[in-house]
Amino acid sequence: QVQFVESGGGLVQAGDSLRLSCSVSGLTLSTYTMGWFRQASGKEREFVAAIRSSAYISYYVWYADSVKGRFTISKDDAKNTVYLQMNNLKPEDTAVYYCAAKGDDGDYYRATNYHSWGQGTQVTVSS
């Protein structure tokens, strides 16, 4: 059984930083693409970042344009944990953040391609 435990959300002010963690059991991170998505109130779930191990380089990473340069995704395969370091947070980053896993097929930015999801952690950024 695949389980995700997300943590690290909270209420911060604009310009602050947070680090989200997603501890995974039931699957091996090195064989999956791990993604972070977010969903603001009244909006659709949107892609934030993704990471996948590579046989040729350490890993591939992808980011949404809205977070590029501010957010960093990383993972520790030994701990089976994925992280999202969020710097220079803005009020528009306010959302519930979810981590998710997908296999080889499908685009990394489409939520429908991810088969396993965490319960989400709330991030609120005040102005």
PDB file of C-alpha atoms in Angstrom:
ATOM      1  CA  GLN A   1       0.000   0.000   0.000  1.00  0.00           C
ATOM      2  CA  VAL A   2       1.402   3.374  -1.051  1.00  0.00           C
ATOM      3  CA  GLN A   3       1.294   6.093   1.566  1.00  0.00           C
ATOM      4  CA  PHE A   4       2.433   9.703   1.537  1.00  0.00           C
ATOM      5  CA  VAL A   5       2.945  11.844   4.625  1.00  0.00           C
ATOM      6  CA  GLU A   6       3.278  15.519   3.770  1.00  0.00           C
ATOM      7  CA  SER A   7       4.440  18.133   6.224  1.00  0.00           C
ATOM      8  CA  GLY A   8       5.935  21.589   6.429  1.00  0.00           C
ATOM      9  CA  GLY A   9       3.019  23.776   5.456  1.00  0.00           C
ATOM     10  CA  GLY A  10       1.940  26.774   7.455  1.00  0.00           C
ATOM     11  CA  LEU A  11       1.148  30.459   7.567  1.00  0.00           C
ATOM     12  CA  VAL A  12       3.959  32.795   6.546  1.00  0.00           C
ATOM     13  CA  GLN A  13       4.413  36.320   5.290  1.00  0.00           C
ATOM     14  CA  ALA A  14       5.309  37.314   1.758  1.00  0.00           C
ATOM     15  CA  GLY A  15       9.037  36.894   1.194  1.00  0.00           C
ATOM     16  CA  ASP A  16       9.391  34.096   3.731  1.00  0.00           C
ATOM     17  CA  SER A  17      10.458  30.525   3.035  1.00  0.00           C
ATOM     18  CA  LEU A  18       9.017  27.095   3.749  1.00  0.00           C
ATOM     19  CA  ARG A  19      10.215  23.567   3.071  1.00  0.00           C
ATOM     20  CA  LEU A  20       7.629  20.914   2.380  1.00  0.00           C
ATOM     21  CA  SER A  21       8.445  17.252   2.911  1.00  0.00           C
ATOM     22  CA  CYS A  22       6.730  14.181   1.531  1.00  0.00           C
ATOM     23  CA  SER A  23       7.715  10.905   3.135  1.00  0.00           C
ATOM     24  CA  VAL A  24       6.712   7.957   0.977  1.00  0.00           C
ATOM     25  CA  SER A  25       6.209   4.303   1.799  1.00  0.00           C
ATOM     26  CA  GLY A  26       5.177   1.481  -0.492  1.00  0.00           C
ATOM     27  CA  LEU A  27       7.140   2.576  -3.532  1.00  0.00           C
ATOM     28  CA  THR A  28      10.759   3.298  -4.401  1.00  0.00           C
ATOM     29  CA  LEU A  29      11.368   6.920  -5.320  1.00  0.00           C
ATOM     30  CA  SER A  30      14.218   6.125  -7.680  1.00  0.00           C
ATOM     31  CA  THR A  31      11.858   4.376 -10.087  1.00  0.00           C
ATOM     32  CA  TYR A  32       9.101   6.996 -10.194  1.00  0.00           C
ATOM     33  CA  THR A  33       8.594  10.590 -11.197  1.00  0.00           C
ATOM     34  CA  MET A  34       7.628  12.528  -8.096  1.00  0.00           C
ATOM     35  CA  GLY A  35       5.674  15.716  -8.456  1.00  0.00           C
ATOM     36  CA  TRP A  36       4.343  18.564  -6.388  1.00  0.00           C
ATOM     37  CA  PHE A  37       1.027  20.098  -7.317  1.00  0.00           C
ATOM     38  CA  ARG A  38      -1.065  22.771  -5.664  1.00  0.00           C
ATOM     39  CA  GLN A  39      -4.691  23.708  -5.578  1.00  0.00           C
ATOM     40  CA  ALA A  40      -5.920  27.115  -4.529  1.00  0.00           C
ATOM     41  CA  SER A  41      -9.461  27.577  -3.317  1.00  0.00           C
ATOM     42  CA  GLY A  42     -11.856  27.573  -6.263  1.00  0.00           C
ATOM     43  CA  LYS A  43      -9.150  26.711  -8.783  1.00  0.00           C
ATOM     44  CA  GLU A  44      -7.951  23.616 -10.561  1.00  0.00           C
ATOM     45  CA  ARG A  45      -4.987  21.635  -9.355  1.00  0.00           C
ATOM     46  CA  GLU A  46      -1.830  22.878 -11.038  1.00  0.00           C
ATOM     47  CA  PHE A  47       1.667  21.546 -11.585  1.00  0.00           C
ATOM     48  CA  VAL A  48       4.460  23.015  -9.460  1.00  0.00           C
ATOM     49  CA  ALA A  49       7.543  20.829  -9.878  1.00  0.00           C
ATOM     50  CA  ALA A  50       8.657  17.286 -10.637  1.00  0.00           C
ATOM     51  CA  ILE A  51      11.790  15.198 -10.283  1.00  0.00           C
ATOM     52  CA  ARG A  52      12.933  11.884 -11.690  1.00  0.00           C
ATOM     53  CA  SER A  53      16.133   9.907 -11.324  1.00  0.00           C
ATOM     54  CA  SER A  54      18.200   9.368 -14.446  1.00  0.00           C
ATOM     55  CA  ALA A  55      20.711   6.723 -15.395  1.00  0.00           C
ATOM     56  CA  TYR A  56      22.842   9.409 -17.095  1.00  0.00           C
ATOM     57  CA  ILE A  57      22.671  12.408 -14.782  1.00  0.00           C
ATOM     58  CA  SER A  58      21.655  12.643 -11.164  1.00  0.00           C
ATOM     59  CA  TYR A  59      18.054  13.491 -11.950  1.00  0.00           C
ATOM     60  CA  TYR A  60      15.773  15.533 -14.138  1.00  0.00           C
ATOM     61  CA  VAL A  61      13.755  18.396 -12.660  1.00  0.00           C
ATOM     62  CA  TRP A  62      10.942  20.469 -14.092  1.00  0.00           C
ATOM     63  CA  TYR A  63       9.219  23.585 -12.765  1.00  0.00           C
ATOM     64  CA  ALA A  64       6.173  25.631 -13.518  1.00  0.00           C
ATOM     65  CA  ASP A  65       7.100  29.067 -14.844  1.00  0.00           C
ATOM     66  CA  SER A  66       5.392  30.695 -11.881  1.00  0.00           C
ATOM     67  CA  VAL A  67       7.811  29.135  -9.375  1.00  0.00           C
ATOM     68  CA  LYS A  68      11.008  28.872 -11.414  1.00  0.00           C
ATOM     69  CA  GLY A  69      13.890  30.514  -9.569  1.00  0.00           C
ATOM     70  CA  ARG A  70      12.028  30.490  -6.238  1.00  0.00           C
ATOM     71  CA  PHE A  71      11.191  26.821  -5.609  1.00  0.00           C
ATOM     72  CA  THR A  72      13.550  23.859  -5.596  1.00  0.00           C
ATOM     73  CA  ILE A  73      12.473  20.226  -5.691  1.00  0.00           C
ATOM     74  CA  SER A  74      14.797  17.563  -4.371  1.00  0.00           C
ATOM     75  CA  LYS A  75      14.663  14.045  -3.018  1.00  0.00           C
ATOM     76  CA  ASP A  76      16.542  11.700  -0.770  1.00  0.00           C
ATOM     77  CA  ASP A  77      16.136   8.190  -2.112  1.00  0.00           C
ATOM     78  CA  ALA A  78      17.667   6.678   1.006  1.00  0.00           C
ATOM     79  CA  LYS A  79      14.972   8.340   3.117  1.00  0.00           C
ATOM     80  CA  ASN A  80      12.294   7.901   0.429  1.00  0.00           C
ATOM     81  CA  THR A  81      11.413  11.544   0.890  1.00  0.00           C
ATOM     82  CA  VAL A  82      10.726  14.362  -1.557  1.00  0.00           C
ATOM     83  CA  TYR A  83      11.180  18.000  -0.646  1.00  0.00           C
ATOM     84  CA  LEU A  84       9.991  21.316  -1.983  1.00  0.00           C
ATOM     85  CA  GLN A  85      11.999  24.303  -0.836  1.00  0.00           C
ATOM     86  CA  MET A  86       9.943  27.436  -1.359  1.00  0.00           C
ATOM     87  CA  ASN A  87      11.663  30.797  -1.140  1.00  0.00           C
ATOM     88  CA  ASN A  88      10.398  34.327  -1.627  1.00  0.00           C
ATOM     89  CA  LEU A  89       6.830  33.179  -1.161  1.00  0.00           C
ATOM     90  CA  LYS A  90       4.038  35.302  -2.592  1.00  0.00           C
ATOM     91  CA  PRO A  91       0.349  35.527  -1.663  1.00  0.00           C
ATOM     92  CA  GLU A  92      -0.480  33.813  -4.958  1.00  0.00           C
ATOM     93  CA  ASP A  93       1.407  30.743  -3.731  1.00  0.00           C
ATOM     94  CA  THR A  94      -1.359  30.172  -1.192  1.00  0.00           C
ATOM     95  CA  ALA A  95      -2.813  26.705  -1.819  1.00  0.00           C
ATOM     96  CA  VAL A  96      -2.965  23.148  -0.623  1.00  0.00           C
ATOM     97  CA  TYR A  97       0.201  21.436  -1.814  1.00  0.00           C
ATOM     98  CA  TYR A  98       0.173  17.770  -2.795  1.00  0.00           C
ATOM     99  CA  CYS A  99       2.932  15.341  -3.623  1.00  0.00           C
ATOM    100  CA  ALA A 100       2.260  12.592  -6.112  1.00  0.00           C
ATOM    101  CA  ALA A 101       3.920   9.735  -7.986  1.00  0.00           C
ATOM    102  CA  LYS A 102       3.748   8.578 -11.611  1.00  0.00           C
ATOM    103  CA  GLY A 103       5.416   5.986 -13.744  1.00  0.00           C
ATOM    104  CA  ASP A 104       7.157   6.385 -17.098  1.00  0.00           C
ATOM    105  CA  ASP A 105       4.127   7.181 -19.193  1.00  0.00           C
ATOM    106  CA  GLY A 106       2.452  10.537 -19.644  1.00  0.00           C
ATOM    107  CA  ASP A 107       3.527  14.133 -19.292  1.00  0.00           C
ATOM    108  CA  TYR A 108       5.015  15.148 -15.946  1.00  0.00           C
ATOM    109  CA  TYR A 109       2.884  18.283 -15.715  1.00  0.00           C
ATOM    110  CA  ARG A 110      -0.522  16.578 -16.039  1.00  0.00           C
ATOM    111  CA  ALA A 111      -2.129  15.680 -12.732  1.00  0.00           C
ATOM    112  CA  THR A 112      -4.157  12.946 -14.396  1.00  0.00           C
ATOM    113  CA  ASN A 113      -0.946  11.014 -15.129  1.00  0.00           C
ATOM    114  CA  TYR A 114      -0.137  10.625 -11.429  1.00  0.00           C
ATOM    115  CA  HIS A 115      -1.556   7.519  -9.784  1.00  0.00           C
ATOM    116  CA  SER A 116      -0.762   8.091  -6.123  1.00  0.00           C
ATOM    117  CA  TRP A 117      -1.348  11.228  -4.072  1.00  0.00           C
ATOM    118  CA  GLY A 118      -0.720  12.560  -0.613  1.00  0.00           C
ATOM    119  CA  GLN A 119      -3.356  14.200   1.543  1.00  0.00           C
ATOM    120  CA  GLY A 120      -2.014  17.707   1.023  1.00  0.00           C
ATOM    121  CA  THR A 121      -0.569  20.380   3.272  1.00  0.00           C
ATOM    122  CA  GLN A 122      -1.856  23.946   3.484  1.00  0.00           C
ATOM    123  CA  VAL A 123       0.445  26.844   2.634  1.00  0.00           C
ATOM    124  CA  THR A 124      -0.876  30.326   3.330  1.00  0.00           C
ATOM    125  CA  VAL A 125       1.116  33.423   2.434  1.00  0.00           C
ATOM    126  CA  SER A 126      -0.065  36.743   3.810  1.00  0.00           C
ATOM    127  CA  SER A 127       0.810  40.044   2.178  1.00  0.00           C
TER     128      SER A 127
END
